[in-house]
Each structure stands twice: as structure tokens, then as C-alpha cells.
mmCIF file of C-alpha atoms in Angstrom:
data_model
loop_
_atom_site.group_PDB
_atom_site.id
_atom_site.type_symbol
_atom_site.label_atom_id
_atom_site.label_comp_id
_atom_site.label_asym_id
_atom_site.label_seq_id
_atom_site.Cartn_x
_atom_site.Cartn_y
_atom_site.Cartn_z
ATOM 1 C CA UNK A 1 53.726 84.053 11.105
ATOM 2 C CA UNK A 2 54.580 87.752 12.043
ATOM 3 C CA UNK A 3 51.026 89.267 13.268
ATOM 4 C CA UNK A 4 52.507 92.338 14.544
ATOM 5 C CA UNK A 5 54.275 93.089 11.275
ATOM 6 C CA UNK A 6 50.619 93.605 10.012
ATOM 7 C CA UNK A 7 50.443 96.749 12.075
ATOM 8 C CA UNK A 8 53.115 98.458 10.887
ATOM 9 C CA UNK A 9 51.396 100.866 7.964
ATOM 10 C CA UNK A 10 49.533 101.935 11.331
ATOM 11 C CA UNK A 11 52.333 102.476 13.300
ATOM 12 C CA UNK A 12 53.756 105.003 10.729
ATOM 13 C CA UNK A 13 50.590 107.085 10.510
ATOM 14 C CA UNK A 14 50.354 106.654 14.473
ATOM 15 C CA UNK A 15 53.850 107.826 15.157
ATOM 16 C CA UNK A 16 53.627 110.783 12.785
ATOM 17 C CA UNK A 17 51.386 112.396 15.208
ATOM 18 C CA UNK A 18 53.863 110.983 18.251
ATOM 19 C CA UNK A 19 50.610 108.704 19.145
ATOM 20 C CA UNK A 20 52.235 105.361 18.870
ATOM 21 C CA UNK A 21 52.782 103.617 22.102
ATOM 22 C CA UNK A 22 56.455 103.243 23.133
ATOM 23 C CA UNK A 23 57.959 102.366 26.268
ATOM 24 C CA UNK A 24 60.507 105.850 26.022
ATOM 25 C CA UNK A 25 59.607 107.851 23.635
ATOM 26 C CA UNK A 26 61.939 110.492 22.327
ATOM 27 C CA UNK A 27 61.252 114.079 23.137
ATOM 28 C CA UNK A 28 60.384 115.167 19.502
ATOM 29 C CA UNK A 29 57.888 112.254 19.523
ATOM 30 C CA UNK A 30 56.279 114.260 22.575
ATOM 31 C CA UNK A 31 56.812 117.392 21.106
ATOM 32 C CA UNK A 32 54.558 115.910 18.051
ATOM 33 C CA UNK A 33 52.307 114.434 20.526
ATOM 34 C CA UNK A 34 51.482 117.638 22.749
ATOM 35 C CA UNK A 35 51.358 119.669 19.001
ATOM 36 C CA UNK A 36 48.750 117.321 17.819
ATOM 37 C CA UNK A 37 46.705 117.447 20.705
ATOM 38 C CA UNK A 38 46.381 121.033 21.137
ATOM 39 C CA UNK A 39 45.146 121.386 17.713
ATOM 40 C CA UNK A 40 42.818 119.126 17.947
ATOM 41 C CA UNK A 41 41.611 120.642 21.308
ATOM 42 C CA UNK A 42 41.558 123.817 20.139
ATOM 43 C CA UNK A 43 39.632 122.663 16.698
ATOM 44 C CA UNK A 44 36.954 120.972 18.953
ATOM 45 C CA UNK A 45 36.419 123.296 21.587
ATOM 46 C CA UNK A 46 36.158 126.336 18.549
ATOM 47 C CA UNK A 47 33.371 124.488 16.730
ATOM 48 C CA UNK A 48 31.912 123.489 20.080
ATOM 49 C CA UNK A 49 31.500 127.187 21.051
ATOM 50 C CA UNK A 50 30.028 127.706 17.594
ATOM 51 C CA UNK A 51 27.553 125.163 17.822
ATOM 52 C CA UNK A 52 26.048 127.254 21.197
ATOM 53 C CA UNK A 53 25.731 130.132 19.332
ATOM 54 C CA UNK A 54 24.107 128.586 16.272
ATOM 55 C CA UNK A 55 21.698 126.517 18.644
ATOM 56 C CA UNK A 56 18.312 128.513 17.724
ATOM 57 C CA UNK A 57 19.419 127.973 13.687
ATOM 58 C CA UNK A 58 18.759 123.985 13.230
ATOM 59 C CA UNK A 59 20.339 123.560 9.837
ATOM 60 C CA UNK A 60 23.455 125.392 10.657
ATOM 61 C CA UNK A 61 23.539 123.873 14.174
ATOM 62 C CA UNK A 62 23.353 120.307 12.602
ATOM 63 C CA UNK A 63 25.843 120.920 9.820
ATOM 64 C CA UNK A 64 28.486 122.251 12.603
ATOM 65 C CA UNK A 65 27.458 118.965 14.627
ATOM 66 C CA UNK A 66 27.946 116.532 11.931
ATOM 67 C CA UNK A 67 31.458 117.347 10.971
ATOM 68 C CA UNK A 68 32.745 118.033 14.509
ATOM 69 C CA UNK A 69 31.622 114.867 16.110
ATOM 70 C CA UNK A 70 33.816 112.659 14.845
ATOM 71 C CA UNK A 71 36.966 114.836 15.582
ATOM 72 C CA UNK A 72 35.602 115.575 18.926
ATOM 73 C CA UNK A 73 35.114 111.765 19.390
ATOM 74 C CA UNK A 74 38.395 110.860 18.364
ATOM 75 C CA UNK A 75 40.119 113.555 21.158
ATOM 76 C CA UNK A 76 38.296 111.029 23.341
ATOM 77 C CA UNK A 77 39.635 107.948 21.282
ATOM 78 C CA UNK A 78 43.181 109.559 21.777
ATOM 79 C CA UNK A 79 43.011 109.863 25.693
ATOM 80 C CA UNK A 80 41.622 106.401 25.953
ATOM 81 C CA UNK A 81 44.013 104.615 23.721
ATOM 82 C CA UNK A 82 47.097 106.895 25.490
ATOM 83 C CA UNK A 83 45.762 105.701 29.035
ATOM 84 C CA UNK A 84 45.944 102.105 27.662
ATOM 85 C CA UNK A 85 49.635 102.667 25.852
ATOM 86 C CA UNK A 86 51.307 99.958 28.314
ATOM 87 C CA UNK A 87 47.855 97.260 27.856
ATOM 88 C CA UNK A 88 48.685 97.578 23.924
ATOM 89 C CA UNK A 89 52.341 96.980 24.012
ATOM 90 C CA UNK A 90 51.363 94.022 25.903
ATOM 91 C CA UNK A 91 49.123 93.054 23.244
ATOM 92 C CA UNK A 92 51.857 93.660 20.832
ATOM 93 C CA UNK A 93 54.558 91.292 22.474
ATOM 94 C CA UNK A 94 51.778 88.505 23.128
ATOM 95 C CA UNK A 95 51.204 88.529 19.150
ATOM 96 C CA UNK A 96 54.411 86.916 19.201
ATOM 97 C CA UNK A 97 53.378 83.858 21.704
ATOM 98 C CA UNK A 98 54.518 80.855 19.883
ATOM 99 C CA UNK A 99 51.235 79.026 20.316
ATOM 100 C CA UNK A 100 49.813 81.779 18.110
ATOM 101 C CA UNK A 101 52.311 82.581 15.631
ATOM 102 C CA UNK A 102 53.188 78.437 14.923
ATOM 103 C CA UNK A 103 50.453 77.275 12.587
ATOM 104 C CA UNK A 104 50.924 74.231 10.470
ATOM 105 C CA UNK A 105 51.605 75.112 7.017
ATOM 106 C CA UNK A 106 48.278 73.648 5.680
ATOM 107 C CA UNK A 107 46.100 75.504 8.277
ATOM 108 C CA UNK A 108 47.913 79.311 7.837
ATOM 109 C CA UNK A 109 45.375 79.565 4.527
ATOM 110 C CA UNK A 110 42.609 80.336 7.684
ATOM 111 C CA UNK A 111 44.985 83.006 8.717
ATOM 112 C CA UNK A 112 45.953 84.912 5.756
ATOM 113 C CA UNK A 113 41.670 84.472 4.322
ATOM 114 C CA UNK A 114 40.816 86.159 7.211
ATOM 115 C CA UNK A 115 43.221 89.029 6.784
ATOM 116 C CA UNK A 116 42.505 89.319 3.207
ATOM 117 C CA UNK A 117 38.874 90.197 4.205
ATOM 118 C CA UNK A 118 40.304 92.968 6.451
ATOM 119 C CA UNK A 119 42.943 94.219 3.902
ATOM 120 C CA UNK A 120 39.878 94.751 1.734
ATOM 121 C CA UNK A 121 37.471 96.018 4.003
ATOM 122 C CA UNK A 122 40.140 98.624 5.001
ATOM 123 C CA UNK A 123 41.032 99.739 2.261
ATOM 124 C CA UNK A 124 37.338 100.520 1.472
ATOM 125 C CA UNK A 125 36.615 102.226 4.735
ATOM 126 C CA UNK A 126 39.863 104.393 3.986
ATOM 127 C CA UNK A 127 38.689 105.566 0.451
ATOM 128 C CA UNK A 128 35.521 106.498 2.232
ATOM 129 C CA UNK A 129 37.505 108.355 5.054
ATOM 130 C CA UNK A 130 39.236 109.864 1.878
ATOM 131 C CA UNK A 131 36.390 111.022 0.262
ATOM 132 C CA UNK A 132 34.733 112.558 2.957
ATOM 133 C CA UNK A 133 37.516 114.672 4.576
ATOM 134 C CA UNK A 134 38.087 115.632 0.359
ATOM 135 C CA UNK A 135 34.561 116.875 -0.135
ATOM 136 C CA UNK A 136 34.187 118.382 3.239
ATOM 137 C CA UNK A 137 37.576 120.627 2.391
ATOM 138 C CA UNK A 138 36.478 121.704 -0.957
ATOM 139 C CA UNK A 139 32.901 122.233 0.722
ATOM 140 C CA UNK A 140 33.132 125.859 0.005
ATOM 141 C CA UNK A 141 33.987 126.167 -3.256
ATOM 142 C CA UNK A 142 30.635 124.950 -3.710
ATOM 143 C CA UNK A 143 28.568 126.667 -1.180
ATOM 144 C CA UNK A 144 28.581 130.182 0.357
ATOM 145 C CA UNK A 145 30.528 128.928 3.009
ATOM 146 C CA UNK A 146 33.841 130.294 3.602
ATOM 147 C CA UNK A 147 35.339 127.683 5.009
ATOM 148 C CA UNK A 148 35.072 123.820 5.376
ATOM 149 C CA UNK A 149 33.429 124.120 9.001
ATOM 150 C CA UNK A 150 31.270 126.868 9.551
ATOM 151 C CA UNK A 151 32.538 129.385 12.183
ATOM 152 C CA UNK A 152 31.052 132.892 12.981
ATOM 153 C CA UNK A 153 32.277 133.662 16.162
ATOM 154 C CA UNK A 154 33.833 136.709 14.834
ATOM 155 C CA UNK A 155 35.497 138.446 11.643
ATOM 156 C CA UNK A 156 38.590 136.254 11.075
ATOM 157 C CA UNK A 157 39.917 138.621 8.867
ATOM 158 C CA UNK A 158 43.711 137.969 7.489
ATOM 159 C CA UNK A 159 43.336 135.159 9.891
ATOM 160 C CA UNK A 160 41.427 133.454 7.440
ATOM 161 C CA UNK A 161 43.831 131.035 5.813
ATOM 162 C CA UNK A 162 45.091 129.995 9.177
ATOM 163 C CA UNK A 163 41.756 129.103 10.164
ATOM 164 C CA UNK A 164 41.114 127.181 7.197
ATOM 165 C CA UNK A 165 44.649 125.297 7.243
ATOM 166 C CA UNK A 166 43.710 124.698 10.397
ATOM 167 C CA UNK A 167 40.336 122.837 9.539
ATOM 168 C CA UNK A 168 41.980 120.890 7.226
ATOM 169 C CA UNK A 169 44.842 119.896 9.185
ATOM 170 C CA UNK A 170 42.410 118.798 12.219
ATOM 171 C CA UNK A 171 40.219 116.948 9.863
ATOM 172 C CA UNK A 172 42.690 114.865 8.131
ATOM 173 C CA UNK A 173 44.594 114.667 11.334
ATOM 174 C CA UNK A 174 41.492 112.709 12.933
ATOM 175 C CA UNK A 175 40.524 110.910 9.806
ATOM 176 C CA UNK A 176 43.897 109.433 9.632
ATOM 177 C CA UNK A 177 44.372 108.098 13.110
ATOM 178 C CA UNK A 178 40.908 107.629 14.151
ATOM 179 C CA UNK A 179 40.484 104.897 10.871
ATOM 180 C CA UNK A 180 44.274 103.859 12.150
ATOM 181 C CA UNK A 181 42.808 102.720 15.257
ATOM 182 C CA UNK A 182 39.839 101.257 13.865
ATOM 183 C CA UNK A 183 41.935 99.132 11.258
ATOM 184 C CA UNK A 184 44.071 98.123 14.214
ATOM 185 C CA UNK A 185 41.022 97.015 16.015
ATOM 186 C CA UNK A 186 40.080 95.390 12.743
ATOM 187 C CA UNK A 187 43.301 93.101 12.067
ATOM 188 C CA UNK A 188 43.223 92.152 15.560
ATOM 189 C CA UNK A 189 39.939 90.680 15.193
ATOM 190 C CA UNK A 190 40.137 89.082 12.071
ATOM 191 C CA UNK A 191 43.775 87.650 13.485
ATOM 192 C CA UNK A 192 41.629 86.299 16.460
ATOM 193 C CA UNK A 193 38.837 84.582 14.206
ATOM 194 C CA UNK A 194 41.675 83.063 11.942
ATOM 195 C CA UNK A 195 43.190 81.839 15.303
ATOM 196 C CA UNK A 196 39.710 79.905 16.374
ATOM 197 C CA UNK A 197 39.581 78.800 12.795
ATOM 198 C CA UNK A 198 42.840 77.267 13.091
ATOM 199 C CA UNK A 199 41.578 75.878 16.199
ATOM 200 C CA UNK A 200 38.782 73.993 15.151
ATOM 201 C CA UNK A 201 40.795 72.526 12.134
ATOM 202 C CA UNK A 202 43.057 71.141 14.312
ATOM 203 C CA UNK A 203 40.661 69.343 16.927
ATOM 204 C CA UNK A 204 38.533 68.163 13.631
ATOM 205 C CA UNK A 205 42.019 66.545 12.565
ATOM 206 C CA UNK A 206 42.226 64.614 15.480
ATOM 207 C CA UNK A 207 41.267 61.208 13.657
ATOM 208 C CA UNK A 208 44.457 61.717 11.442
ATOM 209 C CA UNK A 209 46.601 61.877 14.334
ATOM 210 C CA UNK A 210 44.959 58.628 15.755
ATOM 211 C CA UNK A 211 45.299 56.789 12.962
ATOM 212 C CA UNK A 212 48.643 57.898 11.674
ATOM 213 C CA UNK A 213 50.581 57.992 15.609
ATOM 214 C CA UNK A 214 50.362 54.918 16.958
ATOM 215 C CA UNK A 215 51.339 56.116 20.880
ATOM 216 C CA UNK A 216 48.498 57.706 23.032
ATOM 217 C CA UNK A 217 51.042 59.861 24.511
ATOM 218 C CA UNK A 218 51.473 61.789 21.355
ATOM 219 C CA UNK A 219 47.773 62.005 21.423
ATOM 220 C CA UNK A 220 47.475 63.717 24.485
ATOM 221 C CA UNK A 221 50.379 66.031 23.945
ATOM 222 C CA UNK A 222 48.512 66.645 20.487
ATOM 223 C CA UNK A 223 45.331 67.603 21.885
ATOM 224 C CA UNK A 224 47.069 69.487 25.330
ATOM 225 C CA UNK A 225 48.477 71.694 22.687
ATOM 226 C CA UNK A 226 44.775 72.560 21.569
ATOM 227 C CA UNK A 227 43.752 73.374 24.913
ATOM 228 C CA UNK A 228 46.971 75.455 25.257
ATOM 229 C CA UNK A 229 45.718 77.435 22.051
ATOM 230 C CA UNK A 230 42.251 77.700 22.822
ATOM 231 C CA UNK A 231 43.572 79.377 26.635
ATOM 232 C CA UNK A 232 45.959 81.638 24.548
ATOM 233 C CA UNK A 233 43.176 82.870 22.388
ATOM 234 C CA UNK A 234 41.321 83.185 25.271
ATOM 235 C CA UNK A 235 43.545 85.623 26.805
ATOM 236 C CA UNK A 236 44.357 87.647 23.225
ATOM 237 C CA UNK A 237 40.097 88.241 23.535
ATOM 238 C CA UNK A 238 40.700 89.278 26.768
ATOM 239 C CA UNK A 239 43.343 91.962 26.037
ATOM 240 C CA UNK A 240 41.584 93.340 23.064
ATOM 241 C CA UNK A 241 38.931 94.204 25.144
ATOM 242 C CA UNK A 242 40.900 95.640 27.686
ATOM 243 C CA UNK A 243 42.256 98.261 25.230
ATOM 244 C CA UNK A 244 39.335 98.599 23.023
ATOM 245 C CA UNK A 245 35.897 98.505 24.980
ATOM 246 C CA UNK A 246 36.189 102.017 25.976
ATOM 247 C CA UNK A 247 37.344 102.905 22.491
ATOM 248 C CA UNK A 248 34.136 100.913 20.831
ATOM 249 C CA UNK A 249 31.874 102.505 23.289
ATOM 250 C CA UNK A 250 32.983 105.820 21.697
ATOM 251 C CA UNK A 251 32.175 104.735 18.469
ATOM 252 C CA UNK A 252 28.841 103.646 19.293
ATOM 253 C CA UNK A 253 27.575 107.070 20.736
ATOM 254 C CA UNK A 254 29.256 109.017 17.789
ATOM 255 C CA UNK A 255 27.782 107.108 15.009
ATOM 256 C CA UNK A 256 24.596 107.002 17.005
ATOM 257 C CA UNK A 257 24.668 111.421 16.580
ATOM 258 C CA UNK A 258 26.049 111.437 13.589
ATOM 259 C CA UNK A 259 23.749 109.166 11.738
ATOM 260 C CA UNK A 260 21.005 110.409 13.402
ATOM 261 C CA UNK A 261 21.789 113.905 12.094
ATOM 262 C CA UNK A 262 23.031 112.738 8.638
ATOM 263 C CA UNK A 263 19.673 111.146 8.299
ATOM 264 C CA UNK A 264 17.495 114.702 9.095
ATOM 265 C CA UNK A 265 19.692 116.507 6.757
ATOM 266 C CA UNK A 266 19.297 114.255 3.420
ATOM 267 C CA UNK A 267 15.582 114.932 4.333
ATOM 268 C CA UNK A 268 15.739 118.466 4.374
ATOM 269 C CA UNK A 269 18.934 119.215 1.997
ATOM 270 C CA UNK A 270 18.110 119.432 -1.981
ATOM 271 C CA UNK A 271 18.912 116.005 -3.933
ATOM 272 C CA UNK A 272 20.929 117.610 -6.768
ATOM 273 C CA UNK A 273 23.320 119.513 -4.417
ATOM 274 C CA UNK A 274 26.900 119.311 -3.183
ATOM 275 C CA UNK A 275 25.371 119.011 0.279
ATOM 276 C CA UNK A 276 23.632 115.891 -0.460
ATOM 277 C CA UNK A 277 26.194 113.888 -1.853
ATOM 278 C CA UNK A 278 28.730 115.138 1.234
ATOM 279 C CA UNK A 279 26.144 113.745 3.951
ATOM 280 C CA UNK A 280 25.851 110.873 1.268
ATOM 281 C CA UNK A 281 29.354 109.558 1.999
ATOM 282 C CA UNK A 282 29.459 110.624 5.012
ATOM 283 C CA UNK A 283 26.539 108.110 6.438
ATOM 284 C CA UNK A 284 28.396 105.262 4.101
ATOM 285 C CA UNK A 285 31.588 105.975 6.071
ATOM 286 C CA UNK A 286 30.174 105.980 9.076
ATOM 287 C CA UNK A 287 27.706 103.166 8.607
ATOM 288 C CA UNK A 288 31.205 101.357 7.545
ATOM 289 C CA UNK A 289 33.005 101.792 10.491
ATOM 290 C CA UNK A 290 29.955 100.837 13.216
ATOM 291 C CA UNK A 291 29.822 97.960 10.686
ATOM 292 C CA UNK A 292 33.333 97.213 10.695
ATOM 293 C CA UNK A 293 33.451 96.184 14.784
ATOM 294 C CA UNK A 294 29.758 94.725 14.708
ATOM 295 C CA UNK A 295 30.180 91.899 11.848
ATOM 296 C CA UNK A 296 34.041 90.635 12.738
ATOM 297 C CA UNK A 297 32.491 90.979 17.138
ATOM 298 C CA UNK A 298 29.903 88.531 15.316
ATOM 299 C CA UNK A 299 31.922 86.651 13.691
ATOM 300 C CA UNK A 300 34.213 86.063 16.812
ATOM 301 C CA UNK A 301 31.183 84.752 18.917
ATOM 302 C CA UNK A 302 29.943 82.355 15.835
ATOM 303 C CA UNK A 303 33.442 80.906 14.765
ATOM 304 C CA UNK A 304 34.398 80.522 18.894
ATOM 305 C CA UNK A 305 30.810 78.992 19.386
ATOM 306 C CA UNK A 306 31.990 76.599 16.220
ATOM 307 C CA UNK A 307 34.718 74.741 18.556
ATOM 308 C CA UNK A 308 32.186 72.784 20.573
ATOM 309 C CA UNK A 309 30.743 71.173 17.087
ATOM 310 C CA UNK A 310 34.281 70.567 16.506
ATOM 311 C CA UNK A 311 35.488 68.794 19.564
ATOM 312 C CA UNK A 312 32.051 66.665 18.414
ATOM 313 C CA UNK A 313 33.664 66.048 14.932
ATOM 314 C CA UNK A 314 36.698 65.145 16.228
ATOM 315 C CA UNK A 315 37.503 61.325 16.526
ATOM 316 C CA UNK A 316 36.689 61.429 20.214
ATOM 317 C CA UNK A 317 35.114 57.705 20.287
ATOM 318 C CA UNK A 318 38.461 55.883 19.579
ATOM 319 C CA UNK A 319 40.536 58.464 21.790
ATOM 320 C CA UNK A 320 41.539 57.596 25.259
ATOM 321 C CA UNK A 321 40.270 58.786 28.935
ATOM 322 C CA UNK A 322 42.722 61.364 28.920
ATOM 323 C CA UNK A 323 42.056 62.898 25.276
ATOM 324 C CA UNK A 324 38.643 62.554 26.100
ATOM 325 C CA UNK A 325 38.841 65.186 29.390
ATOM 326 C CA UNK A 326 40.817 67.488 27.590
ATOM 327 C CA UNK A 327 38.392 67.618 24.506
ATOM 328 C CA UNK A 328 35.556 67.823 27.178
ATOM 329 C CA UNK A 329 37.180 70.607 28.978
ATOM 330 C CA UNK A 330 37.603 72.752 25.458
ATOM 331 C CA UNK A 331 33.468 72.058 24.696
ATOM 332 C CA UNK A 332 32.807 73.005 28.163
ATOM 333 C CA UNK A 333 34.744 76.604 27.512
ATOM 334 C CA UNK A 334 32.736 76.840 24.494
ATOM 335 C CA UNK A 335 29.574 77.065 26.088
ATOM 336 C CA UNK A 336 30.577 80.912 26.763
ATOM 337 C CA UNK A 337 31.283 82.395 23.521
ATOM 338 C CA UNK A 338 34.697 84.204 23.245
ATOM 339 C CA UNK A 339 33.027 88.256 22.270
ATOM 340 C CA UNK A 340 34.357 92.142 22.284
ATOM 341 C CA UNK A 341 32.051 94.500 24.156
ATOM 342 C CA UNK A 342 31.276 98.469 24.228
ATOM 343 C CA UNK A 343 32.295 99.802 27.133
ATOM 344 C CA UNK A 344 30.767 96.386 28.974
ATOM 345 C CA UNK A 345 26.919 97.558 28.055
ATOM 346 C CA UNK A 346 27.089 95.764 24.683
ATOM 347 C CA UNK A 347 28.520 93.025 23.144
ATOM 348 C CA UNK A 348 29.912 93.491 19.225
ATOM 349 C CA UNK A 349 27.354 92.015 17.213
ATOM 350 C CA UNK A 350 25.330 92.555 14.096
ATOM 351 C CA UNK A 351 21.935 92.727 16.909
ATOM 352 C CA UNK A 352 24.134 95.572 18.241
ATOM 353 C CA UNK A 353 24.005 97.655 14.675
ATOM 354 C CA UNK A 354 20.666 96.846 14.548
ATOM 355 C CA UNK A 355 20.200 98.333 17.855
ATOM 356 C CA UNK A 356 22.104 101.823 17.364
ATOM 357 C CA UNK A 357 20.603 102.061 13.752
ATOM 358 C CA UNK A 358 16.900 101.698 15.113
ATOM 359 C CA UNK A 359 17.758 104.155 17.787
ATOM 360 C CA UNK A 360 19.564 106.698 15.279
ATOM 361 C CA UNK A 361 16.181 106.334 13.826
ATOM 362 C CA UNK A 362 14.249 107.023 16.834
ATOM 363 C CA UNK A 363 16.024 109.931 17.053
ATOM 364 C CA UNK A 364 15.893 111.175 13.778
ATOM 365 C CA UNK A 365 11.809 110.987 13.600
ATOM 366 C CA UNK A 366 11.830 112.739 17.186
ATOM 367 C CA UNK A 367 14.311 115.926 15.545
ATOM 368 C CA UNK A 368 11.927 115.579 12.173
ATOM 369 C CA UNK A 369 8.495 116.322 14.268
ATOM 370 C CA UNK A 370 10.135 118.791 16.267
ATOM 371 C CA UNK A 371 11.842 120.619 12.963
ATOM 372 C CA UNK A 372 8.193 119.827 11.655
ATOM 373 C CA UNK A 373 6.115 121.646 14.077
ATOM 374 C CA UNK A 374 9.327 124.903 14.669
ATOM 375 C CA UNK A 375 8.638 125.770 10.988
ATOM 376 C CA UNK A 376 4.821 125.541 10.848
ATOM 377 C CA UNK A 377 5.259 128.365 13.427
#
């Protein structure tokens, strides 16, 4: 199977912004790369100036807040995932490892399952990329806003429709390769939980090889070939988090602010407005892509946690010594779950959502008491 083949509708949004890893790169792909970053630096640090001045108005602070964050936190995603460019082309050429990518015809069903679920999933989370960057850009035409982000600084004047090009062009810019990471992210995931799956198949089919392969030495070399694929998957975990954890940890702290302030304003906003359906599919979006890395983090630790039960439903009794080691030496690896971490604080998990929702909420009831008791005054 080709894994990194998946990648490649990534790759082509990537490299349109020159952010595609490459050992040389050609000098327009630079050029694209330097172009793209000062706009989104000078997007971010705009807004960021505007939110200071709007910090006495709460309403206009938040709405500023809300639709920067995510931009601001992908300029953060794109420094991170450039400082690991030479970790993810090594990721990329150990896809290719023939202990991953030479699966037994009857088993590659795991494999392509598992990658259904994220062609799916992704395609959902990029509608609801779609519709938010949509309704944020056409955000004026049904408020007095003049343009898609607030920004007051000063009288833009016949500057206007650069600003607003602008906007838009930083928006979709950061939608685009900020749910291009996270699908990459995604795939890679699901690719390693169809790899454990695989896995456990294999060491469960262990009483077909000893009853249809009569030598013990094809035995062993049967089941050394599972421990080779269990240490391979070991070490695909293992690079994954070396490009990702700092990435994830990111993504943690922005949906923790943005959900938080989502939350206060569909309190405060009218239910029949514009405004409410915005911040409406804006929580949904971002609820989806906290979600996305918490449930297949989960299902990496369950699945990998699955291969001791199946070196116990293997045919282990009429094995010999030797097949017996080997099978112990897989259930003894088991005992540590294979998992993806944030930034090494927290492991990918559905207790983690749990855990960032609850303290969006906190959050959110400490800004509604506060907003409570500034306008009783």
C-alpha cells in the first residue's frame, strides 16, 4: 500500500503557500513562503493591536479575539511544523518501510476502514472550515461592520479594499493549511490504528499458521515478523509525536480561548441574528477539530492496549519455547499503551476533551460573572 500517496491533496494546498517540507526548495517556493508569512504576521499583529485598544469594550474585544485566535495560532503551527520540516520528511520516507506498507491482502480491509473514517471525518471538518471563513467574510453585509474583522485603529480610507482583501486572504490562508495539518495529523493516526489492527489480526491467526505449516521454523519467522511490526509501529508513534506534540499543544490552548469566548457570546448575542449562527459554526468547527486528535489519540491507546488480548487469543499453548518468548515479549510491550501527547502535559484522549471543555467552561462562568457584575454598574 502507498500511505504517503494519501497526503498528497495536502501537499498541494501546503506547497501553494511554499509550506511543504522539501529537502531544496526552489527559490519561488521561498519567495511564496516568506509572502505568506508576512501576511499572516502582519494580519495577526494588526488585530492584536486592535484588541488593546478595544480592551475596556467586552463585546467588541471578544469578537476581535474569536476570529484572530485561530490565525494567530496557526503562525505558531507554521513555525513549529517549519522547525520540524527534516522530522516529517523522515516520517514521510518511513511510510514506505516494507513492514508497514506489506499487508496481506485479506487484512488491508483494516487499513483502508480506518482511512475511510478519516476521509469522512475530513471532509466534514473542511465544510465546517468552509463555512466559517464564508460567513465570517460576508459578516458585514449583515452587520454594521465594515469589514470581516473589526479594525479601528484609524480611517482606512481608499485603503479599504486592501484591508479587506487582506482579511480574506489571511483567513482562508490559515483555514486552508491549518485544517491541512490537522488532516495530516489525522491520516497518520488512523494509518497507525489500521497498522495495530493489522497487528492483532495477524498474532490472532497464529493457530492457522500452526496448523497449516508443519515446520516450527516458519513459526518463529512468522511470529518474529510480528514483533518486527509491532517495533516499527512503535517507532511511526514515536515520530508522530515528535512532529506533532508541539503542534497539538497549540490546539489545545486555542480551542480552550476560543470556545470559552464562543460560549459567552451565544449568551449575550440575539438568537435570530447573523451573529449567532457565525459563533454557531464556529464552536462546531472548533469542537471538531479538538475532537478530531482526542478520539483517533483514544483510539490508538485502546486498539494498541488490544494486542496483549491478542497474543492471549493466539494459539500460544501448542506453539513452541521460542514462539512463546516472542509472543511474551509483544504482551509485555503492551502493558504501556502506544499514545500521542500535547506538548508532553497531556496525552490525546477523549478524558483530555473532557478536560479542556470543563475548563473552557470554567472560564466562561468566570467572564459571565465578571460581564455580570461590569454592567450592573
Amino acid at each position: 500500500m502507498d500511505f504517503v500517496q494519501l497526503f498528497a491533496p495536502f501537499k498541494l494546498i501546503l506547497n501553494i503557500s511554499g509550506f511543504w517540507p522539501q529537502k531544496n526548495p526552489k527559490p519561488i517556493v521561498k519567495v511564496r513562503k516568506v509572502f505568506t508569512l508576512l501576511v499572516n504576521l502582519f494580519f495577526c499583529l494588526s488585530l492584536s493591536i486592535q484588541c488593546l485598544f478595544l480592551r475596556s469594550q467586552i463585546e467588541e474585544f471578544l469578537d476581535v479575539l474569536t476570529v484572530i485566535t485561530p490565525p494567530v495560532a496557526y503562525l505558531f503551527k507554521q513555525i513549529v511544523f517549519f522547525g520540524h520540516s527534516s522530522a516529517f520528511l523522515t516520517l514521510m520516507d518511513f511510510l514506505k518501510d516494507d513492514d508497514l506498507v506489506s499487508i496481506p491482502l485479506q487484512l488491508r480491509k483494516q487499513i483502508s476502514d480506518s482511512l475511510q473514517v478519516a476521509k469522512i471525518i475530513g471532509v466534514g471538518y473542511q465544510a465546517c472550515c468552509t463555512m466559517t471563513i464564508l460567513f465570517i467574510v460576508i459578516w458585514p453585509m449583515f452587520t454594521e461592520h465594515q469589514l470581516p474583522v473589526q479594525f479601528t485603529l484609524f480611517d482606512l480610507g481608499d485603503f479599504y479594499a486592501f484591508m479587506y482583501l487582506l482579511q480574506i486572504f489571511a483567513l482562508a490562508n490559515a483555514a486552508a493549511n491549518s485544517s491541512s495539518l490537522d488532516l495530516i495529523a489525522l491520516t497518520l493516526m488512523c494509518i497507525v490504528k489500521g497498522q495495530i489492527c493489522v497487528l492483532n489480526d495477524k498474532i490472532r491467526s497464529l493457530e492457522e499458521i500452526n496448523a497449516s505449516k508443519g515446520h516450527g521454523a516458519q513459526r518463529v519467522k512468522y511470529v518474529s515478523g510480528c514483533v518486527l511490526h509491532h517495533t516499527k509501529i512503535i517507532e511511526l508513534v514515536a515520530l508522530i509525536e515528535n512532529v506533532y506534540s508541539q503542534i497539538v499543544l497549540i490546539e489545545y490552548l486555542t480551542s480552550m480561548v476560543v470556545i470559552c469566548n464562543i460560549g459567552f457570546q451565544l449568551v449575550i448575542v440575539e438568537l435570530a441574528s447573523f451573529a449567532f449562527l457565525l459563533m454557531l459554526t464556529f464552536l462546531v468547527t472548533m469542537l471538531c477539530q479538538l475532537g478530531m486528535y482526542c478520539w483517533f489519540g483514544n483510539e490508538i491507546m485502546l486498539h494498541s492496549a488490544a494486542i496483549r488480548d491478542a497474543c492471549y487469543e493466539s494459539d500460544w499453548i501448542h506453539s513452541c519455547p521460542q514462539v512463546r518468548k516472542m509472543l511474551l515479549m509483544i504482551m509485555e510491550r503492551s502493558k504501556r499503551p502506544l499514545y500521542l501527547t500535547a506538548g508532553k502535559f497531556s496525552i490525546l484522549s477523549l478524558n483530555s476533551f473532557t478536560s479542556v471543555i470543563h475548563s473552557a467552561y470554567s472560564f466562561f462562568a468566570l467572564m459571565q460573572r465578571m460581564y455580570g457584575k461590569s454592567t450592573t454598574f
